[in-house]
mmCIF file of C-alpha atoms and ligand atoms in Angstrom:
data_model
loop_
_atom_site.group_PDB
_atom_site.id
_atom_site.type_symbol
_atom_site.label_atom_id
_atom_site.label_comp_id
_atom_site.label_asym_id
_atom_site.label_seq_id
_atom_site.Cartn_x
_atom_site.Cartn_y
_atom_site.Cartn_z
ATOM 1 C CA UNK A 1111 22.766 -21.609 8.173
ATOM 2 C CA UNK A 1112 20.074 -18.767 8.319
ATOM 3 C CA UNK A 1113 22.012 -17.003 11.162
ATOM 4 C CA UNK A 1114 22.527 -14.042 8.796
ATOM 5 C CA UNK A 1115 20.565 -11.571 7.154
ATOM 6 C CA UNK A 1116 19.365 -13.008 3.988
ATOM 7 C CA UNK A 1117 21.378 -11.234 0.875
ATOM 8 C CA UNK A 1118 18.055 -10.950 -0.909
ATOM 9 C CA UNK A 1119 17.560 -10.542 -4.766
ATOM 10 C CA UNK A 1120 17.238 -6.338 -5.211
ATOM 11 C CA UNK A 1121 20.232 -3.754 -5.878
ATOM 12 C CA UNK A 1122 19.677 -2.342 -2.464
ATOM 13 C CA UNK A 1123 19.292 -5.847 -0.200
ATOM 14 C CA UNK A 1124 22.471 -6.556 -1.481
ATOM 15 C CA UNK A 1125 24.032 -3.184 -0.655
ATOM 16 C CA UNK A 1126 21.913 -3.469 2.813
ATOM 17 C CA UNK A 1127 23.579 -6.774 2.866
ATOM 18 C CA UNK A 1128 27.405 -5.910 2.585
ATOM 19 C CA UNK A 1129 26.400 -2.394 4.724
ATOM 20 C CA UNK A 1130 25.970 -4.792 7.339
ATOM 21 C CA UNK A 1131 28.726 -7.336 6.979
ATOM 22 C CA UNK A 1132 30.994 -4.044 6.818
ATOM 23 C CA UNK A 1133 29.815 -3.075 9.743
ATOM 24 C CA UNK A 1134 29.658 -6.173 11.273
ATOM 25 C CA UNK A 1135 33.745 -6.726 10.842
ATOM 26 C CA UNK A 1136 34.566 -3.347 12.200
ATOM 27 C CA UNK A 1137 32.570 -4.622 15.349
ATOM 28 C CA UNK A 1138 34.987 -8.485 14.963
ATOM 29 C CA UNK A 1139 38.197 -6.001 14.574
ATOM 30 C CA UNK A 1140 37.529 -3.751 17.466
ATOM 31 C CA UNK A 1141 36.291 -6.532 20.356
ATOM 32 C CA UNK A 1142 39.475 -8.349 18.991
ATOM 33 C CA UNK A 1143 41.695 -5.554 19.653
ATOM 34 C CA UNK A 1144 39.919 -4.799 22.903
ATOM 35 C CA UNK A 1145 39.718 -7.305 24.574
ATOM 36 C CA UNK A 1146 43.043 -8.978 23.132
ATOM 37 C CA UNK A 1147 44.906 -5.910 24.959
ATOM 38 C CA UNK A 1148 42.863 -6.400 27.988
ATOM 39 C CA UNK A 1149 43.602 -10.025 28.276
ATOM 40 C CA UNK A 1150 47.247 -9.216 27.331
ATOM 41 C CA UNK A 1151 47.367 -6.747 29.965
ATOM 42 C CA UNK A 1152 45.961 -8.833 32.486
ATOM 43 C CA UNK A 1153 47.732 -11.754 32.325
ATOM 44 C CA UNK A 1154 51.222 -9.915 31.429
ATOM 45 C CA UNK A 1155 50.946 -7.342 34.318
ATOM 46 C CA UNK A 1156 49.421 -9.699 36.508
ATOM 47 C CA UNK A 1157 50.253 -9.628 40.368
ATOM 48 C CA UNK A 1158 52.094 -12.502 41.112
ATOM 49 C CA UNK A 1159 54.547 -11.612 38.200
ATOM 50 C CA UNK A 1160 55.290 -8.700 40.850
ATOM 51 C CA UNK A 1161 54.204 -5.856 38.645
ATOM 52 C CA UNK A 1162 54.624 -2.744 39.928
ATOM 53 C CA UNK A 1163 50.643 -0.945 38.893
ATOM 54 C CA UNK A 1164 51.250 3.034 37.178
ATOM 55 C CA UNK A 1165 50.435 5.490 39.305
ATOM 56 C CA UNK A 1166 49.187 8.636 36.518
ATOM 57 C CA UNK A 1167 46.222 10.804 36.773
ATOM 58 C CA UNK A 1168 44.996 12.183 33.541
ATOM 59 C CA UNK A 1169 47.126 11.959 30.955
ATOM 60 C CA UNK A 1170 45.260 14.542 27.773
ATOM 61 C CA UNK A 1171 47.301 11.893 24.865
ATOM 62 C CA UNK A 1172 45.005 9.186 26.220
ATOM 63 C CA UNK A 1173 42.044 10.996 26.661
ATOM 64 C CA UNK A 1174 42.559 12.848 23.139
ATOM 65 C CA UNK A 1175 43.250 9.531 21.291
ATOM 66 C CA UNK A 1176 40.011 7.621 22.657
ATOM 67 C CA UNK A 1177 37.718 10.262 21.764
ATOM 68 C CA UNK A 1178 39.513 10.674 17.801
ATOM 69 C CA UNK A 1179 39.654 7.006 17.413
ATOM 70 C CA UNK A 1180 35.659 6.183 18.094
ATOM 71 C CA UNK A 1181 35.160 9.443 16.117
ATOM 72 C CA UNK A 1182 37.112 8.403 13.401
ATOM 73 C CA UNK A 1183 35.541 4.885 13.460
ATOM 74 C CA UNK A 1184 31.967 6.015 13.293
ATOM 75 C CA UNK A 1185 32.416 8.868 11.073
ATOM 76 C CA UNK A 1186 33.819 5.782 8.587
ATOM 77 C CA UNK A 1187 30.522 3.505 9.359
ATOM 78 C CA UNK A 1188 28.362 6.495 9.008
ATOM 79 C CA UNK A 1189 29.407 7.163 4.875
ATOM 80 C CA UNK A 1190 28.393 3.697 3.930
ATOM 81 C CA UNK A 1191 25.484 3.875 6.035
ATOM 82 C CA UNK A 1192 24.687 7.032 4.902
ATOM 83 C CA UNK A 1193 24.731 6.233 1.109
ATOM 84 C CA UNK A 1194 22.654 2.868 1.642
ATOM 85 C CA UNK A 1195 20.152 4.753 3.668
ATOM 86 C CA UNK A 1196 19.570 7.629 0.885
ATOM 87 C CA UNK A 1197 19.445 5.356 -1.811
ATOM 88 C CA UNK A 1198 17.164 2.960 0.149
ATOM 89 C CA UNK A 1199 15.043 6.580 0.523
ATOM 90 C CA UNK A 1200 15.203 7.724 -3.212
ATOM 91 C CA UNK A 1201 11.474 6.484 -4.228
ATOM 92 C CA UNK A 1202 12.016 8.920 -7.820
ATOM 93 C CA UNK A 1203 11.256 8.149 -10.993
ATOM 94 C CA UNK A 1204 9.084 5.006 -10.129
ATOM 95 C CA UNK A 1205 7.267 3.539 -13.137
ATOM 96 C CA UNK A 1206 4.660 1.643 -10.944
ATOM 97 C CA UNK A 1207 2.867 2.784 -7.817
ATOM 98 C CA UNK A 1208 0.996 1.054 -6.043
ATOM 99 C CA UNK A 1209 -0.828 1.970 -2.328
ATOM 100 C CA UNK A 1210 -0.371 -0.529 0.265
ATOM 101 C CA UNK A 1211 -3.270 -0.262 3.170
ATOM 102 C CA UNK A 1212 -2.958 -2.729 6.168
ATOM 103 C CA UNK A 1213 -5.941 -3.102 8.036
ATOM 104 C CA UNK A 1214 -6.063 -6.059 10.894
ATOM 105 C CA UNK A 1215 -5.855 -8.377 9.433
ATOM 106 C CA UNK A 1216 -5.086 -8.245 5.869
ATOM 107 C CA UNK A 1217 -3.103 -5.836 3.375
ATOM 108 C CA UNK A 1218 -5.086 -4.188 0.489
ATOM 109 C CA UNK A 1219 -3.435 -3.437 -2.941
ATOM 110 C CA UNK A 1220 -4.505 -0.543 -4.953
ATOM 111 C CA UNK A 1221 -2.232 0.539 -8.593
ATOM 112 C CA UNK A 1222 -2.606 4.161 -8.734
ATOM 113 C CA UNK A 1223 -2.404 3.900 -12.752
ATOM 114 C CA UNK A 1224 -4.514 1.356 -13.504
ATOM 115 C CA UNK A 1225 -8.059 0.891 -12.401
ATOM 116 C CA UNK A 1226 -7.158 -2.092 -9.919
ATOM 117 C CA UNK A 1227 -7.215 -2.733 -6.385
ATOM 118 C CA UNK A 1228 -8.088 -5.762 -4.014
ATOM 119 C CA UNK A 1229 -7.496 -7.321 -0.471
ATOM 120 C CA UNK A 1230 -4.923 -9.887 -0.038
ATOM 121 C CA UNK A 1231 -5.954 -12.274 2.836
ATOM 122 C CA UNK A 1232 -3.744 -15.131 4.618
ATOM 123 C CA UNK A 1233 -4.920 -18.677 2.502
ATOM 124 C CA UNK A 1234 -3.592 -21.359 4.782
ATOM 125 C CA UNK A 1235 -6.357 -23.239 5.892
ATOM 126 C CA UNK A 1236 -7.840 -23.453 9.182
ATOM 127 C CA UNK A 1237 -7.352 -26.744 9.631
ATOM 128 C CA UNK A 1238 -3.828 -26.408 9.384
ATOM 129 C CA UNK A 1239 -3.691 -23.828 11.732
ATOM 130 C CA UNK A 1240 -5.491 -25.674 14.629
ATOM 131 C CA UNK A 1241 -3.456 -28.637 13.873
ATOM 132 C CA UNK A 1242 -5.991 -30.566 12.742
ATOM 133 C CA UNK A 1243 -4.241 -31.102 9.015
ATOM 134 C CA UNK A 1244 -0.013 -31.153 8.355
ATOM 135 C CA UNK A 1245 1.288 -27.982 8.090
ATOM 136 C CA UNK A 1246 2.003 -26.760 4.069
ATOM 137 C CA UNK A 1247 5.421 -26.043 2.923
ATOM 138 C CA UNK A 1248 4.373 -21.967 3.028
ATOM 139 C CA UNK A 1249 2.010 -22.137 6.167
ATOM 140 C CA UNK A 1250 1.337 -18.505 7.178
ATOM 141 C CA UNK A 1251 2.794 -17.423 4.345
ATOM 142 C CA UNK A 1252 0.166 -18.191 1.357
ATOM 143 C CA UNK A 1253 -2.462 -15.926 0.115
ATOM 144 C CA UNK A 1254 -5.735 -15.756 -1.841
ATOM 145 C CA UNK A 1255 -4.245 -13.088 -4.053
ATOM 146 C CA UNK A 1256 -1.192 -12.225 -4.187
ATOM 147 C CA UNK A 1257 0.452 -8.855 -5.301
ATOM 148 C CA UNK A 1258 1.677 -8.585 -8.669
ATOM 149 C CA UNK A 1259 4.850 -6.515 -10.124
ATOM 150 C CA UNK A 1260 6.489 -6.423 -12.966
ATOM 151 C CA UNK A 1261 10.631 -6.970 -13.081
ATOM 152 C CA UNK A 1262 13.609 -4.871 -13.606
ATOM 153 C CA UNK A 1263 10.684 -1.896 -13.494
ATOM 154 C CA UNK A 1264 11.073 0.839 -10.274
ATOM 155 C CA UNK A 1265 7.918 0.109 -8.462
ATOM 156 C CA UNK A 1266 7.086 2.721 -5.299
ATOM 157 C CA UNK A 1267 5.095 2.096 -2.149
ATOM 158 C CA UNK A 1268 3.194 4.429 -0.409
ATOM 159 C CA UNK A 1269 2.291 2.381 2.661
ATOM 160 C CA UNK A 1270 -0.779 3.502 5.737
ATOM 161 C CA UNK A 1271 -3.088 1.594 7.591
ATOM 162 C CA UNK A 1272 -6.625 1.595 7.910
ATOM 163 C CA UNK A 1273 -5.893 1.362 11.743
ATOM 164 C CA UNK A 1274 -3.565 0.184 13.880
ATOM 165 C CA UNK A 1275 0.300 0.344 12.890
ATOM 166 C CA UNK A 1276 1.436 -2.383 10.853
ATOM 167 C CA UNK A 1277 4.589 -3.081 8.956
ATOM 168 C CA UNK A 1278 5.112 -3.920 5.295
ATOM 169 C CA UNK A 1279 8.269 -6.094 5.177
ATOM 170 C CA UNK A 1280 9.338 -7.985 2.649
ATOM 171 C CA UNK A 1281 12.886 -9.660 3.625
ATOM 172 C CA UNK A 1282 14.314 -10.438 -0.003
ATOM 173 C CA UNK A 1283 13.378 -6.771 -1.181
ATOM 174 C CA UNK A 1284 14.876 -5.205 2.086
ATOM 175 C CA UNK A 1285 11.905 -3.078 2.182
ATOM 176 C CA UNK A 1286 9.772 -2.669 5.811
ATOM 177 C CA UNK A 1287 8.159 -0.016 6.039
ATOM 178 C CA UNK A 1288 5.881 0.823 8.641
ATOM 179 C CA UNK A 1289 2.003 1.618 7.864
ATOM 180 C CA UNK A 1290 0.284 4.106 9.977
ATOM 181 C CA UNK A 1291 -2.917 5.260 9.932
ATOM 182 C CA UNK A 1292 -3.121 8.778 8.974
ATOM 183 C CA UNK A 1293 0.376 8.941 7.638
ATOM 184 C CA UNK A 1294 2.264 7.972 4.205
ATOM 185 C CA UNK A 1295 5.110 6.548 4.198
ATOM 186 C CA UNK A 1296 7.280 5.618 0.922
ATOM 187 C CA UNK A 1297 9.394 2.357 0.056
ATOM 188 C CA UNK A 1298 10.499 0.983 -3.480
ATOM 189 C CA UNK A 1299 11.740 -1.844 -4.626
ATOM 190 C CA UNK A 1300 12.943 -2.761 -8.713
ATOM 191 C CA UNK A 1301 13.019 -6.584 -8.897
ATOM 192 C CA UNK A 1302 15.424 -7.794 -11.111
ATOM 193 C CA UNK A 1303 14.491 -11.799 -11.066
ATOM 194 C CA UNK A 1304 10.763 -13.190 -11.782
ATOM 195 C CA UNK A 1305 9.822 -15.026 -8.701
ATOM 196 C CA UNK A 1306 7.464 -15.220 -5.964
ATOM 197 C CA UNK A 1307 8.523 -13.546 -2.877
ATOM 198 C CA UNK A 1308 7.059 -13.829 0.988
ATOM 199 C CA UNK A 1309 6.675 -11.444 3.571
ATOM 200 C CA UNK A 1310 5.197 -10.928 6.175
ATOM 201 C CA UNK A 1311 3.880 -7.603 9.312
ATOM 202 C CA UNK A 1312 6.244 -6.901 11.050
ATOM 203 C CA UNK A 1313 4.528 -4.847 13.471
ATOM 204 C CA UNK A 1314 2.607 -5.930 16.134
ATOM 205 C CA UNK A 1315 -0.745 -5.388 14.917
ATOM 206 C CA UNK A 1316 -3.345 -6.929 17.741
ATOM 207 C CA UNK A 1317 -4.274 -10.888 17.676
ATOM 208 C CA UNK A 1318 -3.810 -12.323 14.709
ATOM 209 C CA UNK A 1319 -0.733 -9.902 13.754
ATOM 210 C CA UNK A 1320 0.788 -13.744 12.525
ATOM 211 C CA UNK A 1321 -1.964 -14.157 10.234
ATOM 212 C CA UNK A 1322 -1.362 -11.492 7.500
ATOM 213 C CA UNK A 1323 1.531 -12.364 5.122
ATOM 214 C CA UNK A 1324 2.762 -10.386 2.086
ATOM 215 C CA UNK A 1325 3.557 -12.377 -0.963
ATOM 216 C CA UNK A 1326 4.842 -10.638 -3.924
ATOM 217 C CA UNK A 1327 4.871 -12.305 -7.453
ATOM 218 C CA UNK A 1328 7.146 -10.476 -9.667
ATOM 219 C CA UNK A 1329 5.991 -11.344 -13.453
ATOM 220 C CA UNK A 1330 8.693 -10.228 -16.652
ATOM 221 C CA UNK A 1331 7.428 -7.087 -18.324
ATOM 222 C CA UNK A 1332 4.959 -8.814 -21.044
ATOM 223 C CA UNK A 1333 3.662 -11.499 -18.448
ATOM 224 C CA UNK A 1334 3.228 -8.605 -15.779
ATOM 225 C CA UNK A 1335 1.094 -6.520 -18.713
ATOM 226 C CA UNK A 1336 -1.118 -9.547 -19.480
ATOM 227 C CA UNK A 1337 -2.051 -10.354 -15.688
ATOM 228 C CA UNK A 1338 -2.722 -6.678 -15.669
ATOM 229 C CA UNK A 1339 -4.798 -6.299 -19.055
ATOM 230 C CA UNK A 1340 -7.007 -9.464 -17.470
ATOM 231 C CA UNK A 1341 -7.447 -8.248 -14.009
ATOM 232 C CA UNK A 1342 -8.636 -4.517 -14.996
ATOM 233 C CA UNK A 1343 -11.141 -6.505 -17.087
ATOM 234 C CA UNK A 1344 -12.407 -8.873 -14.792
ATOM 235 C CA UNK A 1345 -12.476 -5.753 -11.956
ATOM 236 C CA UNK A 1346 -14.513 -3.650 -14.704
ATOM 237 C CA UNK A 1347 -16.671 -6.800 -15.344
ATOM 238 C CA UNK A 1348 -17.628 -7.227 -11.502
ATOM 239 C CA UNK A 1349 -18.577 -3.288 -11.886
ATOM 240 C CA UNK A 1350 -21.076 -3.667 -14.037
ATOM 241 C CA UNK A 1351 -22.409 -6.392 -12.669
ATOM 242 C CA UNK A 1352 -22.505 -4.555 -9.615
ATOM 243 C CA UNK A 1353 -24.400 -2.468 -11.322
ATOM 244 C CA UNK A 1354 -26.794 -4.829 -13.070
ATOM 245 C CA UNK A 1355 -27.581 -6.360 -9.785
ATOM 246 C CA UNK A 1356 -28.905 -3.008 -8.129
ATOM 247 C CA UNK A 1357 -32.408 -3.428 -10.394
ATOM 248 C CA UNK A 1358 -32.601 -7.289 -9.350
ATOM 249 C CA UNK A 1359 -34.407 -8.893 -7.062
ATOM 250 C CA UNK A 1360 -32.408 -12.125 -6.354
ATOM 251 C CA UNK A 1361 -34.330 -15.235 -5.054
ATOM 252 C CA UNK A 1362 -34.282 -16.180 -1.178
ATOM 253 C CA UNK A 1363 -32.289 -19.502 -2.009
ATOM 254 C CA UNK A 1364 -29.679 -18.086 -4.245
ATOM 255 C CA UNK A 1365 -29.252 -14.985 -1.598
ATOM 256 C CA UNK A 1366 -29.310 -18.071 1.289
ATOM 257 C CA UNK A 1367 -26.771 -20.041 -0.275
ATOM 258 C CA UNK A 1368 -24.371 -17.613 -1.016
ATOM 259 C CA UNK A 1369 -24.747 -15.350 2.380
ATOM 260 C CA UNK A 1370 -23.854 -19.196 4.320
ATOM 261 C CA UNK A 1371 -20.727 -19.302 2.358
ATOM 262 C CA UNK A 1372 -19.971 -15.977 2.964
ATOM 263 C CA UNK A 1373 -20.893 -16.471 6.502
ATOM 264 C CA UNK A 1374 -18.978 -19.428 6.855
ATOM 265 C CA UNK A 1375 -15.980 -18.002 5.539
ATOM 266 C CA UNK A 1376 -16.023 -14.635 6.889
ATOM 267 C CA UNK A 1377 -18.298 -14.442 10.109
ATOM 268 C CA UNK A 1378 -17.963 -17.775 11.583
ATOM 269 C CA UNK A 1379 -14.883 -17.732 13.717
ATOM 270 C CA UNK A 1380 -16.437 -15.271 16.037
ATOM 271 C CA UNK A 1381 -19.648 -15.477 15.877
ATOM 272 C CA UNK A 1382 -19.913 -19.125 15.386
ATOM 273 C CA UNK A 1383 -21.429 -21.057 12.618
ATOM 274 C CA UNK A 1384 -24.482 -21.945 14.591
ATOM 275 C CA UNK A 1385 -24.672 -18.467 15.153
ATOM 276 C CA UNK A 1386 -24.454 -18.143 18.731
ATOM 277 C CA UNK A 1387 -21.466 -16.225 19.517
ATOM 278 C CA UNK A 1388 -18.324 -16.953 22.461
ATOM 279 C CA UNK A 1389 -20.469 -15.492 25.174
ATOM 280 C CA UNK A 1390 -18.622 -12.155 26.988
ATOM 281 C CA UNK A 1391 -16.860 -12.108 23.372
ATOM 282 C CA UNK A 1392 -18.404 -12.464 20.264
ATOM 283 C CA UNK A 1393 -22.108 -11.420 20.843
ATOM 284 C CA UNK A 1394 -24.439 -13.678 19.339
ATOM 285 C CA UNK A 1395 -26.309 -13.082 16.311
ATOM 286 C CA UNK A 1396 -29.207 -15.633 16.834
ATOM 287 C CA UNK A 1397 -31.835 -14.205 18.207
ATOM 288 C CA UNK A 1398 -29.968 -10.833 18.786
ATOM 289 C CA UNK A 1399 -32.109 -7.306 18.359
ATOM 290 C CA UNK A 1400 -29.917 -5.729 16.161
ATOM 291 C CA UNK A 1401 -30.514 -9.358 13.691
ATOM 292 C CA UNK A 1402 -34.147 -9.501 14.026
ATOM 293 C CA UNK A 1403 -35.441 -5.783 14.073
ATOM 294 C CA UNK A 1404 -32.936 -3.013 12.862
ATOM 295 C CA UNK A 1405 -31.930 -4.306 9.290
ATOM 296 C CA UNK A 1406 -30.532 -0.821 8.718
ATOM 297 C CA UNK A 1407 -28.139 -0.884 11.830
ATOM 298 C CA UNK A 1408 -27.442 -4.694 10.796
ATOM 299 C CA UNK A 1409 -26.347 -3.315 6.620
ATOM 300 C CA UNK A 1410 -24.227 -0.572 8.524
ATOM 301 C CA UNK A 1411 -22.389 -3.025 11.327
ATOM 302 C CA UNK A 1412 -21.450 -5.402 7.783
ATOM 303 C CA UNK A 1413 -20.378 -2.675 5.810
ATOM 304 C CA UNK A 1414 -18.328 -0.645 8.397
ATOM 305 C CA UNK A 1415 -17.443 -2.190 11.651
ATOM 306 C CA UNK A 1416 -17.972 -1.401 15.040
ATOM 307 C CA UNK A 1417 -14.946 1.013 16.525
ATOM 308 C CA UNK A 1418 -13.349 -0.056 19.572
ATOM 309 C CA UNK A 1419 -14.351 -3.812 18.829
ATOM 310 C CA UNK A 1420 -12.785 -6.731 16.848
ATOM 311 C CA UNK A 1421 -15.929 -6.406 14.768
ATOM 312 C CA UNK A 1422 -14.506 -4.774 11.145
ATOM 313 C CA UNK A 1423 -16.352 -3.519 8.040
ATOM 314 C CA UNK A 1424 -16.620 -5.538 5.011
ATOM 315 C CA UNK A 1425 -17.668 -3.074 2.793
ATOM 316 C CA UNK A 1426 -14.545 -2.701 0.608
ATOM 317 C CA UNK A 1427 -14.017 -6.405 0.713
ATOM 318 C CA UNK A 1428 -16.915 -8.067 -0.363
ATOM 319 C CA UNK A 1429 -19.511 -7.514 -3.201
ATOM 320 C CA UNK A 1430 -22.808 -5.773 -2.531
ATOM 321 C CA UNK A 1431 -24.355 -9.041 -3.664
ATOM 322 C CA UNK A 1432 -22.429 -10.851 -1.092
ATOM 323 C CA UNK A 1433 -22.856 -8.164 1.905
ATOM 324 C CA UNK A 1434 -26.973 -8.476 1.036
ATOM 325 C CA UNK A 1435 -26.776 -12.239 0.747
ATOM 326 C CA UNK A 1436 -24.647 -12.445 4.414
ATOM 327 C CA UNK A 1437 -27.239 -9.836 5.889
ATOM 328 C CA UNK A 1438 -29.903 -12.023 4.230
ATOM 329 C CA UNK A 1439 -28.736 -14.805 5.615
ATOM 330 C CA UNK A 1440 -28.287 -13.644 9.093
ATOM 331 C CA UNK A 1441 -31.699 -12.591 9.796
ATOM 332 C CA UNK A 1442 -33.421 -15.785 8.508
ATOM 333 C CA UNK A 1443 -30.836 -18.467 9.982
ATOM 334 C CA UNK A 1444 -30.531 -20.091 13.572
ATOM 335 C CA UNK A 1445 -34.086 -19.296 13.685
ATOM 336 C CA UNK A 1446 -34.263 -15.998 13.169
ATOM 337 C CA UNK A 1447 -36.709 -16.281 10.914
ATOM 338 C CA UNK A 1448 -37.308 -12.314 9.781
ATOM 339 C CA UNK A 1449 -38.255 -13.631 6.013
ATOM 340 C CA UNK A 1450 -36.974 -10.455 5.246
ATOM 341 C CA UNK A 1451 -34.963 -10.170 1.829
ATOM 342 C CA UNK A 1452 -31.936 -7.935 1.820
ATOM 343 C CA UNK A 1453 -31.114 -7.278 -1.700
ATOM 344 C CA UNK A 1454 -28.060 -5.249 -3.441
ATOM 345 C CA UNK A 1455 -29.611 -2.207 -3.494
ATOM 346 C CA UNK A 1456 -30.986 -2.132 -0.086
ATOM 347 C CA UNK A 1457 -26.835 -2.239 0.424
ATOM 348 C CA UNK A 1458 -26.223 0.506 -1.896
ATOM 349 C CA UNK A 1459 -28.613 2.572 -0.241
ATOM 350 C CA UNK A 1460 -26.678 2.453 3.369
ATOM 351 C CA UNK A 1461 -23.738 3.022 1.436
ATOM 352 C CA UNK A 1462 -24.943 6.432 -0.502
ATOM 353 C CA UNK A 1463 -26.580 7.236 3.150
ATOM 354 C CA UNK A 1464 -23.384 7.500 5.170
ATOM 355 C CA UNK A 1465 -21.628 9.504 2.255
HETATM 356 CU CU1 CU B 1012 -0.251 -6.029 10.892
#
């Protein structure tokens, strides 16, 4: 039955685990002795037996003996406690760190030794979600890309948050940890079993707080070293194309076609995929000023957001080829017909302006 708290797979979820079934008979032994005596007491003593009630004021042996006997009793919860807590604490000696960023909505992964670093963004499909398709086996709980870390290795945390507080929590590690923005806060977890792991904030983070899970693939040693080799390659790869791209001039029908999937994927939920917007929410993007005239404002809003609104940069997220095709797209869809041509390096260039 998953009343209890699950015993996990880590050193320390297990200690958290028997920390808490300790505790949790001390609690069973004391309301038995309670209210045993009180129930006892009651029904021995009772009225109609013609029991005679004491008549003392203050008595110091009482009073002494319920303040030692809590005192005692916590002072013996508080050593366990103590020692899980520390040792929970104790991030030292990690041979893996890795930053943890939570933004709404989606957690972003970056391996301080190794040149790597990506969003992970909830993959259940939106069909499933508006009930429009069964619900998978891991709904909520599936995502594009997945952390990665290696097993029986000490990996450390340092968890913050691009904005709002959100929580890192991942039930089988007994790590949540809370991300704020501003701060850094440290967890750790050594995984002794390959396996994939789910997770999910536990703080509530604004709207769709539900809609960005953690899941944790923990890869043996030489498996973990070979998904790493291949990712720093394919992230230095995308570099230089990056880079490549800033001299091109990409056709209108290749930028087109790939800002619409972008669009589609990224934009469309709030601004709509015909473009118009939820009226009093989502402004609408056909036809709008900002769309038509100011292509540098436009760049900017794509790349960083608008504070104080549910619109949120894409810069770190998507490729400069992807932010000029979606700005491309935008001001020549839904009849906004601007024929203007946003290319990479038109994105670059906002991008070396506001540093
Ligand atoms: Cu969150």
């Amino acid at each position: 039955m998953p009343l209890n708290l699950s015993q996990g797979v880590t050193n320390i979820s297990e200690q958290v685990y028997d920390l808490h079934m300790t505790i949790f008979y001390i609690c069973c032994i004391i309301g038995f002795i309670v209210f045993g005596a009180m129930f006892y007491s009651i029904v021995r003593h009772r009225k109609s037996r013609g029991v005679k009630p004491a008549n003392f004021h203050e008595s110091t042996k009482v009073e002494i003996l319920w303040t030692a006997i809590p005192f005692l009793i916590l002072i013996g919860m508080a050593i366990p406690a103590t020692k899980t807590l520390i040792a929970m604490e104790n991030s030292d000696d990690a041979e893996l760190t890795i930053q943890v960023t939570g933004s709404q909505w989606k957690w972003h992964y970056k391996y301080f030794e190794h040149d790597l670093e990506f969003y992970s963004v909830l993959a259940t499909p939106k069909k499933q979600i508006e009930n429009k398709l069964a619900k998978g086996d891991n709904y909520l709980l599936e995502v594009d890309r997945p952390l990665v870390i290696p097993t029986n290795t000490k990996v450390r945390f340092l968890m913050t948050s691009d904005d709002v507080i959100h929580s890192w929590w991942v039930p089988e590690f007994a790590v949540k940890k809370d991300a704020n923005p501003g701060f850094i806060n440290e967890a750790w977890t050594n995984v002794p079993k390959a396996g994939i792991y789910r997770g999910q904030c536990a703080e509530l983070c604004g709207k769709d707080h539900g809609f960005m899970p953690v899941v944790v693939i923990a890869k043996e040693q030489a498996d973990f070293d070979a998904w790493l080799a291949e990712q720093v390659a394919k992230q230095k790869a995308k570099q230089e194309e990056e880079q490549r791209l800033l001299a091109m001039q990409l056709p209108e029908q290749e930028l087109m076609e790939l800002g619409k999937r972008t669009y589609d994927q990224f934009c469309a939920a709030c601004h709509q995929p015909n473009g118009q917007g939820l009226p009093g929410m989502f402004p609408a993007l056909a036809g709008s000023e900002m769309v038509t005239k100011d292509a540098d404002g436009h760049i900017d809003i794509v790349l960083y957001g608008k504070t104080g609104t549910a619109m949120a940069g894409y810069g770190k997220q998507l490729s400069l080829k992807e932010l000029a095709a979606v700005v491309t797209y935008e001001r020549n869809a839904w009849g906004n017909d601007t024929g203007e041509l946003i290319q990479a390096a038109d994105v670059q260039a906002r991008k070396n302006a506001a540093e």
